[in-house]
XYZ file of C-alpha atoms in Angstrom:
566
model
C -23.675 -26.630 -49.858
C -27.277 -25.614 -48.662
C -26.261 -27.518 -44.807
C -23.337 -25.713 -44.804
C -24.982 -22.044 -45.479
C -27.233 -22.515 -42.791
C -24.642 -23.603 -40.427
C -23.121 -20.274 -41.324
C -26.162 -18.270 -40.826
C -27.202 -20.140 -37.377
C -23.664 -20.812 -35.963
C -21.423 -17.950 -37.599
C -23.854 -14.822 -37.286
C -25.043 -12.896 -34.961
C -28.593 -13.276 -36.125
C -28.139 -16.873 -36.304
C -26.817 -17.520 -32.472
C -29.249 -14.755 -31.013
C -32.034 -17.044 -33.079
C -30.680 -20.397 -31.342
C -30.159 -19.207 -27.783
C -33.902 -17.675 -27.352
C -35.048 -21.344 -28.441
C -32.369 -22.784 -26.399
C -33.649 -20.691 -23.772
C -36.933 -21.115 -24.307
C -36.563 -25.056 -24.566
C -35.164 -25.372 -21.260
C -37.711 -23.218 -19.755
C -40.612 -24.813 -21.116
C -38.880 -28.142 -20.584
C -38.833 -27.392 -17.086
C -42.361 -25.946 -16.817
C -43.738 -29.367 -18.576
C -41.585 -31.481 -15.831
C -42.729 -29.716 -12.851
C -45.844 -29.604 -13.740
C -45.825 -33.499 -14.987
C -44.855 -33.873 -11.597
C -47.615 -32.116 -9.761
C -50.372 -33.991 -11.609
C -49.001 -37.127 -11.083
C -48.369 -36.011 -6.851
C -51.912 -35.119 -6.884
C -53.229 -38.299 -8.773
C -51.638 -40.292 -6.551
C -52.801 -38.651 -3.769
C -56.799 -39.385 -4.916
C -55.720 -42.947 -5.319
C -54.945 -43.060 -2.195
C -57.676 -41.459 -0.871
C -60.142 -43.316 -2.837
C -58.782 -46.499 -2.031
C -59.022 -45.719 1.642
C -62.358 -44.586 1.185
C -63.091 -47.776 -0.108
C -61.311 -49.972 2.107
C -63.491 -47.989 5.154
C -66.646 -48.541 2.913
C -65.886 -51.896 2.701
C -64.689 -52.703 5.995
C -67.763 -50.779 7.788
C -70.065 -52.620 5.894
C -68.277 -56.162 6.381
C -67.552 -56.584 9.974
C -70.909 -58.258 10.716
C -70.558 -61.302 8.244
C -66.729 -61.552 9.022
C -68.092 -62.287 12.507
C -71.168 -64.575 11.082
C -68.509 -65.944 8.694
C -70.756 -65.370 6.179
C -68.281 -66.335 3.153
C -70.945 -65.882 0.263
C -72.210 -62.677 1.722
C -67.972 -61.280 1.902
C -67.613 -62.670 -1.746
C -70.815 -60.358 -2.940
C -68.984 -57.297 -1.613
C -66.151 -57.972 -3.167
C -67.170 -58.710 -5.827
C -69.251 -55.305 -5.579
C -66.098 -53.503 -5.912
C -64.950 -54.310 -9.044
C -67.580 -52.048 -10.817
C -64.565 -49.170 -10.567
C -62.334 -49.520 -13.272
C -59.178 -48.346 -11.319
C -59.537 -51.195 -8.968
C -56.918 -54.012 -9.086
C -58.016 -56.623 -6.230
C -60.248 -56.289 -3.018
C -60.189 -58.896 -0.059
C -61.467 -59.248 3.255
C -59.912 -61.588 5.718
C -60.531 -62.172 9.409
C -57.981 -60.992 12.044
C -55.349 -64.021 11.511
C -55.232 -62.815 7.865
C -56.879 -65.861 6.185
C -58.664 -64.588 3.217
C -62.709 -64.850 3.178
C -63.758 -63.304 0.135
C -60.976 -61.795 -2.783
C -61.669 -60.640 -6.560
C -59.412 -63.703 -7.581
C -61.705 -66.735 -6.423
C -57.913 -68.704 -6.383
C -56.425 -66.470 -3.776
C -59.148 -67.365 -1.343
C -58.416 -69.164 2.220
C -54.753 -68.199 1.670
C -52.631 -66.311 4.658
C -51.684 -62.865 4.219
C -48.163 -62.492 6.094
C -48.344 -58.476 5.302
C -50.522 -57.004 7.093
C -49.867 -54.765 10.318
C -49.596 -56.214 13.821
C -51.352 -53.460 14.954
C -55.494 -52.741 14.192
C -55.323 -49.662 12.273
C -54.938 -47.954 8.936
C -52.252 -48.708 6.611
C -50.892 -48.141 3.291
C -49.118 -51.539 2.656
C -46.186 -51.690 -0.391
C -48.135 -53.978 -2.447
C -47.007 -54.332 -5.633
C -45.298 -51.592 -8.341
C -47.863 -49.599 -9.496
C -50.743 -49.838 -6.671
C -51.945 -48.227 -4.418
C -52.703 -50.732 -1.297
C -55.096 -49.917 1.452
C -55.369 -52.120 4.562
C -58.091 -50.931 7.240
C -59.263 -53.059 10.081
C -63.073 -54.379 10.459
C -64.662 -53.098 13.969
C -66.890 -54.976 15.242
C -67.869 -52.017 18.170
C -64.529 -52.562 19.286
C -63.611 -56.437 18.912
C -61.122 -56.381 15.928
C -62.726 -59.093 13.457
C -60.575 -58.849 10.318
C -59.805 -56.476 7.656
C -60.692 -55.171 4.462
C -57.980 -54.376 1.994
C -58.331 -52.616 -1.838
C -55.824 -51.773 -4.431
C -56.051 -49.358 -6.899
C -53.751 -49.699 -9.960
C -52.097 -46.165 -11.187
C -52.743 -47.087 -15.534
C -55.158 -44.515 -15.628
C -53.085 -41.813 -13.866
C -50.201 -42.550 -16.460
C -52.271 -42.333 -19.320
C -53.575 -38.708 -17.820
C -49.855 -37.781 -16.770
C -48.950 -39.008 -20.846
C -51.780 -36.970 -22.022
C -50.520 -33.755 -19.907
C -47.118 -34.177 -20.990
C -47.429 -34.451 -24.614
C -49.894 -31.083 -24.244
C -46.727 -29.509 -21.793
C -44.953 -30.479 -25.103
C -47.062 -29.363 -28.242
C -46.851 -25.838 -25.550
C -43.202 -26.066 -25.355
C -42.948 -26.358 -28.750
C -45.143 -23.470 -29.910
C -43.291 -21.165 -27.161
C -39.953 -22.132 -29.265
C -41.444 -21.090 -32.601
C -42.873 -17.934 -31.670
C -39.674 -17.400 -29.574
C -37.560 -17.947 -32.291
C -39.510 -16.033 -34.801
C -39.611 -13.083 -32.344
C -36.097 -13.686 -31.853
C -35.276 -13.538 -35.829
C -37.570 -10.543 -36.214
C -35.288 -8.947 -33.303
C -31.896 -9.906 -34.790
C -32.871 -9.009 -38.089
C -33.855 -5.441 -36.540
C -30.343 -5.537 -34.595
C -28.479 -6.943 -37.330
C -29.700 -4.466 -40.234
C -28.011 -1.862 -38.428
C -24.768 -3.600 -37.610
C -24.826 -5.092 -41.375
C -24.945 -1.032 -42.482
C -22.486 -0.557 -40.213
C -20.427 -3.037 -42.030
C -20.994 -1.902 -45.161
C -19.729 1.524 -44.681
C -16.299 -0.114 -43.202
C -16.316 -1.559 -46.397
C -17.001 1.174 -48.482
C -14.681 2.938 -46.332
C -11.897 0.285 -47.236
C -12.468 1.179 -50.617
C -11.624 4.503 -50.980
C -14.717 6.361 -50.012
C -13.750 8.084 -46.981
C -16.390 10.320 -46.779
C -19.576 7.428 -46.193
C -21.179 7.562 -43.517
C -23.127 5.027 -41.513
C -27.362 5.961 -40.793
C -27.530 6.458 -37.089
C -31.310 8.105 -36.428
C -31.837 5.299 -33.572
C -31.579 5.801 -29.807
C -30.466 2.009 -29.166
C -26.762 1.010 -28.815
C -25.913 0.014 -32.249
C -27.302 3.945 -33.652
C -24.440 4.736 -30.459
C -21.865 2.650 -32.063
C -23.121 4.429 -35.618
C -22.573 7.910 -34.599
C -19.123 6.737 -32.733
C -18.288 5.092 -36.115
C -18.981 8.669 -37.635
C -17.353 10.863 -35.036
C -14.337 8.196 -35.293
C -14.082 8.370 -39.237
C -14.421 12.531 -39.187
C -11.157 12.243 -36.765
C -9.842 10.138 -39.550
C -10.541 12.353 -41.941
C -9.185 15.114 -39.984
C -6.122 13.659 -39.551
C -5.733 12.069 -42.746
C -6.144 15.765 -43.887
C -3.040 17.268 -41.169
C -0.950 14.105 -42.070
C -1.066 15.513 -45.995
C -0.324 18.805 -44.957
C 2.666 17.736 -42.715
C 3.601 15.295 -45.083
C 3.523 18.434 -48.023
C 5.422 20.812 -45.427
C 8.042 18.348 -44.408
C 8.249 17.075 -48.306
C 8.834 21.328 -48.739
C 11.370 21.700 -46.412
C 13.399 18.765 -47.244
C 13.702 19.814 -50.288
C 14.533 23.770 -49.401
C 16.351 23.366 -46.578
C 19.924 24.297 -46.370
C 21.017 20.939 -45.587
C 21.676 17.565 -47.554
C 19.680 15.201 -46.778
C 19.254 11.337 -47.878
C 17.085 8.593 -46.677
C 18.564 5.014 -47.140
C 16.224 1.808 -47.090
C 17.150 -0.997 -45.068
C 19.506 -2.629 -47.124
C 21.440 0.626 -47.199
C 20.040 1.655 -51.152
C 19.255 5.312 -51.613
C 15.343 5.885 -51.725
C 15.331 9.534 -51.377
C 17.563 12.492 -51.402
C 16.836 16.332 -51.320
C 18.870 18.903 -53.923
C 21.227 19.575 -51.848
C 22.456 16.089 -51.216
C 22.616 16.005 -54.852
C 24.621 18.917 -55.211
C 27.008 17.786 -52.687
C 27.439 14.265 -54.287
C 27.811 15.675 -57.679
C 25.096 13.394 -58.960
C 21.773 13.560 -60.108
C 18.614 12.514 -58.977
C 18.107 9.629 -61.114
C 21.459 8.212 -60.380
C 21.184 8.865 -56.726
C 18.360 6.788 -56.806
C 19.567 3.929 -58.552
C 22.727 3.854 -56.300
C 23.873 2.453 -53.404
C 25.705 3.907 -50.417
C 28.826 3.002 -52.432
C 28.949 5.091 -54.982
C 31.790 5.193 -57.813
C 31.451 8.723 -58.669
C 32.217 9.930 -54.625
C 33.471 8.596 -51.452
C 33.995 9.692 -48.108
C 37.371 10.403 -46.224
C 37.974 10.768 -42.676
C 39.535 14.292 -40.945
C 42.701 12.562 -41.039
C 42.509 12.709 -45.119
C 42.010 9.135 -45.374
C 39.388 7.725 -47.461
C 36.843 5.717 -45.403
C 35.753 1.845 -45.735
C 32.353 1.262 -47.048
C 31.695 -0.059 -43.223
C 32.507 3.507 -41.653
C 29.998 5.007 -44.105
C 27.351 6.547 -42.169
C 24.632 4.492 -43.434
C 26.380 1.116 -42.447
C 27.212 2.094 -39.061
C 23.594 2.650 -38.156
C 22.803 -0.662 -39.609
C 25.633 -2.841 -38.173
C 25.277 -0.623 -34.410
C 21.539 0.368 -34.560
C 22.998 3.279 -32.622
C 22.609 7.880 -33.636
C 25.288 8.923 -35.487
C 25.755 12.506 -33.583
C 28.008 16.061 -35.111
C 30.751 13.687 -37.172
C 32.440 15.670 -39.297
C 33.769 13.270 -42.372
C 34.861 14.888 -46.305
C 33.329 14.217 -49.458
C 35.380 13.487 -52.257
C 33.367 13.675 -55.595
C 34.172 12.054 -58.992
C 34.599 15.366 -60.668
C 37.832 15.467 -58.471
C 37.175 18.988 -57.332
C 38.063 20.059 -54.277
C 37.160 18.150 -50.962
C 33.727 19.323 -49.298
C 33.695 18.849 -45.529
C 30.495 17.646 -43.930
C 28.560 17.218 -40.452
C 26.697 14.311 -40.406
C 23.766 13.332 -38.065
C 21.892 10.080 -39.135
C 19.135 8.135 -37.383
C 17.171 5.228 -37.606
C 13.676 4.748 -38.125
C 12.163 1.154 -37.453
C 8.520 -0.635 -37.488
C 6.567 -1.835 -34.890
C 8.885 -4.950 -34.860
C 11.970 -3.051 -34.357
C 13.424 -3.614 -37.482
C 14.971 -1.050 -39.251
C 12.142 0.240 -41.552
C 14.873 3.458 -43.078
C 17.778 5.453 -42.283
C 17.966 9.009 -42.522
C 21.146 10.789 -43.149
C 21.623 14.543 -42.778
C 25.063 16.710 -44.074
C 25.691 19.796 -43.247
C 28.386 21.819 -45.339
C 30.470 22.912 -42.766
C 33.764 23.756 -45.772
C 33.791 26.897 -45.244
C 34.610 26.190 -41.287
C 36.546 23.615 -42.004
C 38.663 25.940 -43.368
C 38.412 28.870 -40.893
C 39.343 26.117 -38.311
C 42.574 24.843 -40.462
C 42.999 28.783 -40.730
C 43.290 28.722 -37.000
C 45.272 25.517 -36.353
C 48.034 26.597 -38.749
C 48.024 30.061 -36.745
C 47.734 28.658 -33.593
C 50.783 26.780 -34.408
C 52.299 29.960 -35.805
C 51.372 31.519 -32.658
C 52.289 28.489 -30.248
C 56.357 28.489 -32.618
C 56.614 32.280 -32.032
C 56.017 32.256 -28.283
C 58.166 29.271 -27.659
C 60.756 30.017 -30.012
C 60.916 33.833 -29.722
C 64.390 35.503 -28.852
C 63.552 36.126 -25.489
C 61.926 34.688 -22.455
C 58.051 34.898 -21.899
C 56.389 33.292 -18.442
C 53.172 34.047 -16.502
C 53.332 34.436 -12.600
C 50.151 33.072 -10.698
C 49.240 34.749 -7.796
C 52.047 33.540 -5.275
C 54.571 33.868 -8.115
C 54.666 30.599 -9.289
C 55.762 29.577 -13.118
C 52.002 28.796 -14.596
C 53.734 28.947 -18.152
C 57.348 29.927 -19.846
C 58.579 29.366 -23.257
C 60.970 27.093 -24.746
C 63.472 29.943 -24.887
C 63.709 31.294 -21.003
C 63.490 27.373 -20.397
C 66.748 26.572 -22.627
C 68.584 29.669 -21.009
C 68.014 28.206 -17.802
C 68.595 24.722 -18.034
C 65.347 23.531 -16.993
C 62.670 20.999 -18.736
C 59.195 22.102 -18.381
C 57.725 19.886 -15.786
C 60.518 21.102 -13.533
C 59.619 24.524 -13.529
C 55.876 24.799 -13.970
C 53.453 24.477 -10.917
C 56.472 23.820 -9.205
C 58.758 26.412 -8.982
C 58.431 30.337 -7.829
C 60.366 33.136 -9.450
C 62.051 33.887 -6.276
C 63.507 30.370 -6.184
C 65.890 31.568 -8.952
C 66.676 34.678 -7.558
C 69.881 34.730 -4.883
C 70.124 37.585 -2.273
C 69.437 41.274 -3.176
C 67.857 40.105 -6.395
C 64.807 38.015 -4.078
C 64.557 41.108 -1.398
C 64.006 43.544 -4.898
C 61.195 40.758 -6.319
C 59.327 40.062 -3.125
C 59.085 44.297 -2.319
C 58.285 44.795 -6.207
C 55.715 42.021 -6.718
C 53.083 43.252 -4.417
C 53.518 46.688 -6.116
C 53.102 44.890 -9.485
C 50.002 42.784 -8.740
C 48.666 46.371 -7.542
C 49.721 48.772 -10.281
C 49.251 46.421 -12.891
C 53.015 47.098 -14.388
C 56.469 46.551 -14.368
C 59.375 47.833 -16.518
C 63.149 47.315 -16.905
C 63.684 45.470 -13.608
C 67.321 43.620 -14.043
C 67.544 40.520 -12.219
C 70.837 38.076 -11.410
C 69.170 34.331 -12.143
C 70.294 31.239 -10.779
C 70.695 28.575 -13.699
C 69.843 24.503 -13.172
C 74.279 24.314 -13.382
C 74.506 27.069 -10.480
C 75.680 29.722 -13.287
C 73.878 32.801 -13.676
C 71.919 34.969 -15.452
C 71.298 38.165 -16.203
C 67.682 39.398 -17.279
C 65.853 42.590 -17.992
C 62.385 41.954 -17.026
C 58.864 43.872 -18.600
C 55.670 42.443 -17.545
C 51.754 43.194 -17.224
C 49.407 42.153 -15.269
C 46.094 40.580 -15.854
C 42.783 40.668 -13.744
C 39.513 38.872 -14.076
C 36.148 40.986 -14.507
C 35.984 41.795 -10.884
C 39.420 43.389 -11.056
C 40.775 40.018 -9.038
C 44.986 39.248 -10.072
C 45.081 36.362 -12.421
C 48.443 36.148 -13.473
C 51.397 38.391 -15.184
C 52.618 38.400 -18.982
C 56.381 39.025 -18.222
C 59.437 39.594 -21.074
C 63.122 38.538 -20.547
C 65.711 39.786 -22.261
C 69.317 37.989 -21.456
C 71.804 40.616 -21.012
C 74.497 38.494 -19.454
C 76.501 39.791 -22.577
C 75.352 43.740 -22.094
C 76.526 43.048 -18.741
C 80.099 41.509 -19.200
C 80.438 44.550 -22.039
C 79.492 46.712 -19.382
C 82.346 45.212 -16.729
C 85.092 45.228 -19.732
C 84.331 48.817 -20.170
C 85.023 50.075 -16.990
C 88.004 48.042 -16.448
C 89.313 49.319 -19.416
C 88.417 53.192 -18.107
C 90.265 52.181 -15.271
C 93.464 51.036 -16.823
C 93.224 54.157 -19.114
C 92.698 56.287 -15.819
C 95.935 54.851 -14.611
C 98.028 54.770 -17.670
C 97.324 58.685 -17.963
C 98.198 58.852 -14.000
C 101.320 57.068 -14.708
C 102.322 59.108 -18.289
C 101.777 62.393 -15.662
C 104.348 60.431 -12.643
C 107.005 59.772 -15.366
C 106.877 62.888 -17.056
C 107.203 64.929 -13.325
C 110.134 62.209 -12.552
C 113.769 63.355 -11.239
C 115.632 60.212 -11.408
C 115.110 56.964 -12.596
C 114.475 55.700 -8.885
C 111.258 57.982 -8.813
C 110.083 56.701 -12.407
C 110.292 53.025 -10.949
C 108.104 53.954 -8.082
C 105.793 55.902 -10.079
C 105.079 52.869 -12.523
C 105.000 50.471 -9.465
C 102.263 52.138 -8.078
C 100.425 52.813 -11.147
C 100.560 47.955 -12.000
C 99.625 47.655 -8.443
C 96.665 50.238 -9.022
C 95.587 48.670 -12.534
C 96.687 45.331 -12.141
C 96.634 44.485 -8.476
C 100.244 43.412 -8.563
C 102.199 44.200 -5.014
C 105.650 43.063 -6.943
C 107.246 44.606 -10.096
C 110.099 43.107 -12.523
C 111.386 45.575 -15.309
C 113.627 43.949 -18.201
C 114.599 45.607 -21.298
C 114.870 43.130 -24.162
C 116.786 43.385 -27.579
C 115.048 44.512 -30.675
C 114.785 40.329 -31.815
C 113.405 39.679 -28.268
C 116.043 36.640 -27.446
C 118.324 38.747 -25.298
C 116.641 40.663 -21.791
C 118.116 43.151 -19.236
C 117.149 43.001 -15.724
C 116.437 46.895 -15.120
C 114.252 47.172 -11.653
C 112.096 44.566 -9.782
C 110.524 45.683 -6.689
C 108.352 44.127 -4.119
């Protein structure tokens, strides 16, 4: 338990890991410092080895080269032997120029051949053997070449000054990564206090205490991340504060606006609805809470009158399509079985950052009272639409080259036409026959100007070839700039008026000549002269050239040939 705390402290906080990499850093710094400078001592220890053992070897040789040349093997042995008062030294030797060994520190070694040495007479560091430093100068004899003088020093005493210098490079090392690391911990600590406050007032904050605050008197960064923390959490506040009052104002004006409103959750259950979706539903707010979209006491019914699946409800559509529901006008049937209240419905959905649907909001507007100004208007539209079409006389508008743009059923039935043929097709002229088309093309012109026309009888030409005759009555009408539109015309059939009109005369005519021919009888002589009277008065009245005369019995069976002329 007690490992596993302070892994947490030096692994898992920031105190901890600040601690560990200054004495991480300060290891490999101090490890490096102790290597290089490890390295330097034992460069420069070396480098006196060498240059005692060549100070040696010229000693040595100098002071040689006479008994080399007297052979003088006792005398080389002494100063040999001389050299072994320094501790360092590992072997001295002289030899004479073919290398055969005179006088060595190891008496066994003497008289031997040494095959290393240089061909040439000079100074020379010679491998030797690990560990020593090997020093080969020639003995001069003025300048005969006599032998040479060789010395070794061994390198134990360096290492035991290079081990000395690196455990001291390492007690250093150490101390620099104590005081590093306590310096670091007294740094962190100062670092960490503040962040530590900072976390504590996120907590506190968590908790329901909006209003704490975080201590930021400092000028380093984490007093800068206090006072942003501060700033950020008056913001909050702020708009913690705006969100309540938009949250109050939009709670007041769903429930006083004049519009129903209902919010569904996401399995389509009622979770809120203002009073005037309750007063349109006929239910109250406890059971429009418990319900469902489905609700026994009400349903909805289409503008055809027919009641609605539970998959057409509003609600269900936005969760099956995911797609605004936009001005549909549906009814609302309650359970109270009153009278049907027409609605216009607009419904959305709301979804969470996943895109799920989080709610779906329904709005109704009572729209009844249009509803019924618009059914109001249908019915007498249709009334209007029956008495233009089925009036007793003939209506039709003239564009402005005279051509049908509309005519009702009844000038249609009178002249044999269907609709299509006539409309957008046909001009009035094209049912007008000789003096009737010169009167309409010099009276149309006039009309489109004046604005008027009255009592203008025309002879029409039916579909069959028959025709008819029409009093026409029509008005013009303009646009705002006073531009021709088209006419509203009237047309009364007077085919009948007119065949009246032609019996009447006729039968003037044949009174005119009855009376003519009661005046010729009466003035007769003879009977010769009353025959030629009445002749002349049937070929005047009926347009006979011959005339028979019989006199018949009162039965009628039995006739008398009295005149025929022609």
């Amino acid at each position: 338990m007690r490992t596993s705390a302070i892994m947490h402290v030096l692994f898992r906080t920031l105190r901890g890991r600040l601690i560990l990499s200054v004495a991480l850093v300060q290891a490999v710094l101090m490890s490096l410092f102790v290597l290089d400078v490890v390295r330097r001592q034992h460069a420069l220890l070396v480098e006196n080895q060498f240059d005692q053992a060549t100070a040696m070897s010229q000693s040595l040789a100098a002071s040689s080269a006479g008994w080399i040349a007297a052979n003088d093997v006792a005398g080389l042995q002494e100063l040999v032997e001389a050299q072994q008062r320094y501790p360092e030294v590992s072997f001295a030797l002289l030899s004479d120029s073919r290398g055969r060994v005179l006088a060595h520190t190891d008496h066994e070694k003497r008289w031997l051949f040494l095959t290393d040495l240089p061909a040439v007479a000079k100074e020379t560091r010679l491998p030797g053997s690990p560990g020593v430093v090997d020093i080969a100068v020639p003995a001069m004899l003025g300048t005969q070449h006599v032998g040479w003088a060789r010395v070794g020093i061994g390198e134990s005493a360096a290492s035991a000054r290079l081990t000395d210098v690196a455990r001291t490079g390492l007690w250093y090392a150490l101390g620099a990564i104590l005081i590093g690391s306590v310096v670091a911990w007294v740094m962190g600590y100062r670092v960490t206090r503040q962040l530590y406050r900072l976390q504590e007032t996120i907590r506190e904050v968590r908790s329901g205490r909006s209003k704490a605050r975080s201590p930021a008197a400092g000028m380093d960064e984490v007093s800068s991340i206090a006072r942003e923390l501060n700033s950020m959490l008056d913001s909050l506040d702020e708009h913690e504060a705006a969100l309540r009052r938009s949250e109050d104002e939009s709670r007041s004006l769903l429930l006083n606006v004049h519009a129903a409103v209902v919010v569904h959750g996401p399995d389509g259950r009622i979770v809120k609805a203002n009073p005037m979706a309750q007063h349109l539903l006929g239910i109250s707010g406890a059971d429009l809470r418990e319900g469902l979209a489905e609700d026994p006491g009400w349903h909805f019914i289409g503008e055809d009158g027919s009641r609605l699946p539970v998959s057409e409800y509003p609600v269900n559509r936005i969760l099956t399509d995911l797609l605004p529901i936009r001005n549909k006008v549906i009814g609302i049937q309650r359970g109270d079985g009153s009278e049907v209240l027409w609605v216009l419905v607009n419904a959305d959905r709301v979804a969470d950052d996943q895109g799920a649907t989080r709610e779906v909001i329904v709005a109704f507007m009572d729209i009844t009272d249009r509803k019924r100004a618009e059914v109001a208007l249908e019915n007498r539209s249709r009334e209007v639409h029956d008495l233009y079409n089925r009036a007793p006389c003939g209506y039709h508008s003239l564009g402005e080259d005279a051509t049908f743009i509309q005519i009702n059923d009844t000038e249609l039935e009178w002249l044999g036409y269907r609709r299509e043929e006539v409309v957008g097709v046909k001009r009035f002229s094209d049912l007008l026959r000789g003096s009737g088309r010169r009167l309409f093309e010099e009276s149309f012109p006039v009309f489109r100007s004046q604005g008027w026309i009255k009592d203008l009888e025309f002879e029409l030409v039916r579909k069959d070839g028959s025709s008819l005759n029409v009093l026409l009555t029509g008005v013009a009408v303009y646009d705002r700039s006073g531009k021709y539109v088209m006419s509203r015309s009237t047309v009364y059939d007077i085919t009948e008026r007119r065949r009246a009109e032609q019996q009447l005369r006729e039968r003037e005519r044949h009174t005119q000549a009855l009376l003519h021919l009661s005046r010729h009888l009466e003035g007769a002589s003879d009977y010769q002269e009353a025959m030629d009277a009445a002749q002349a008065a049937a070929a005047d009245v009926l347009g006979y050239r011959n005339l028979w005369v019989y006199l018949f019995d009162p039965d009628g069976e039995h006739a008398t040939a009295l005149f025929a002329r022609g």
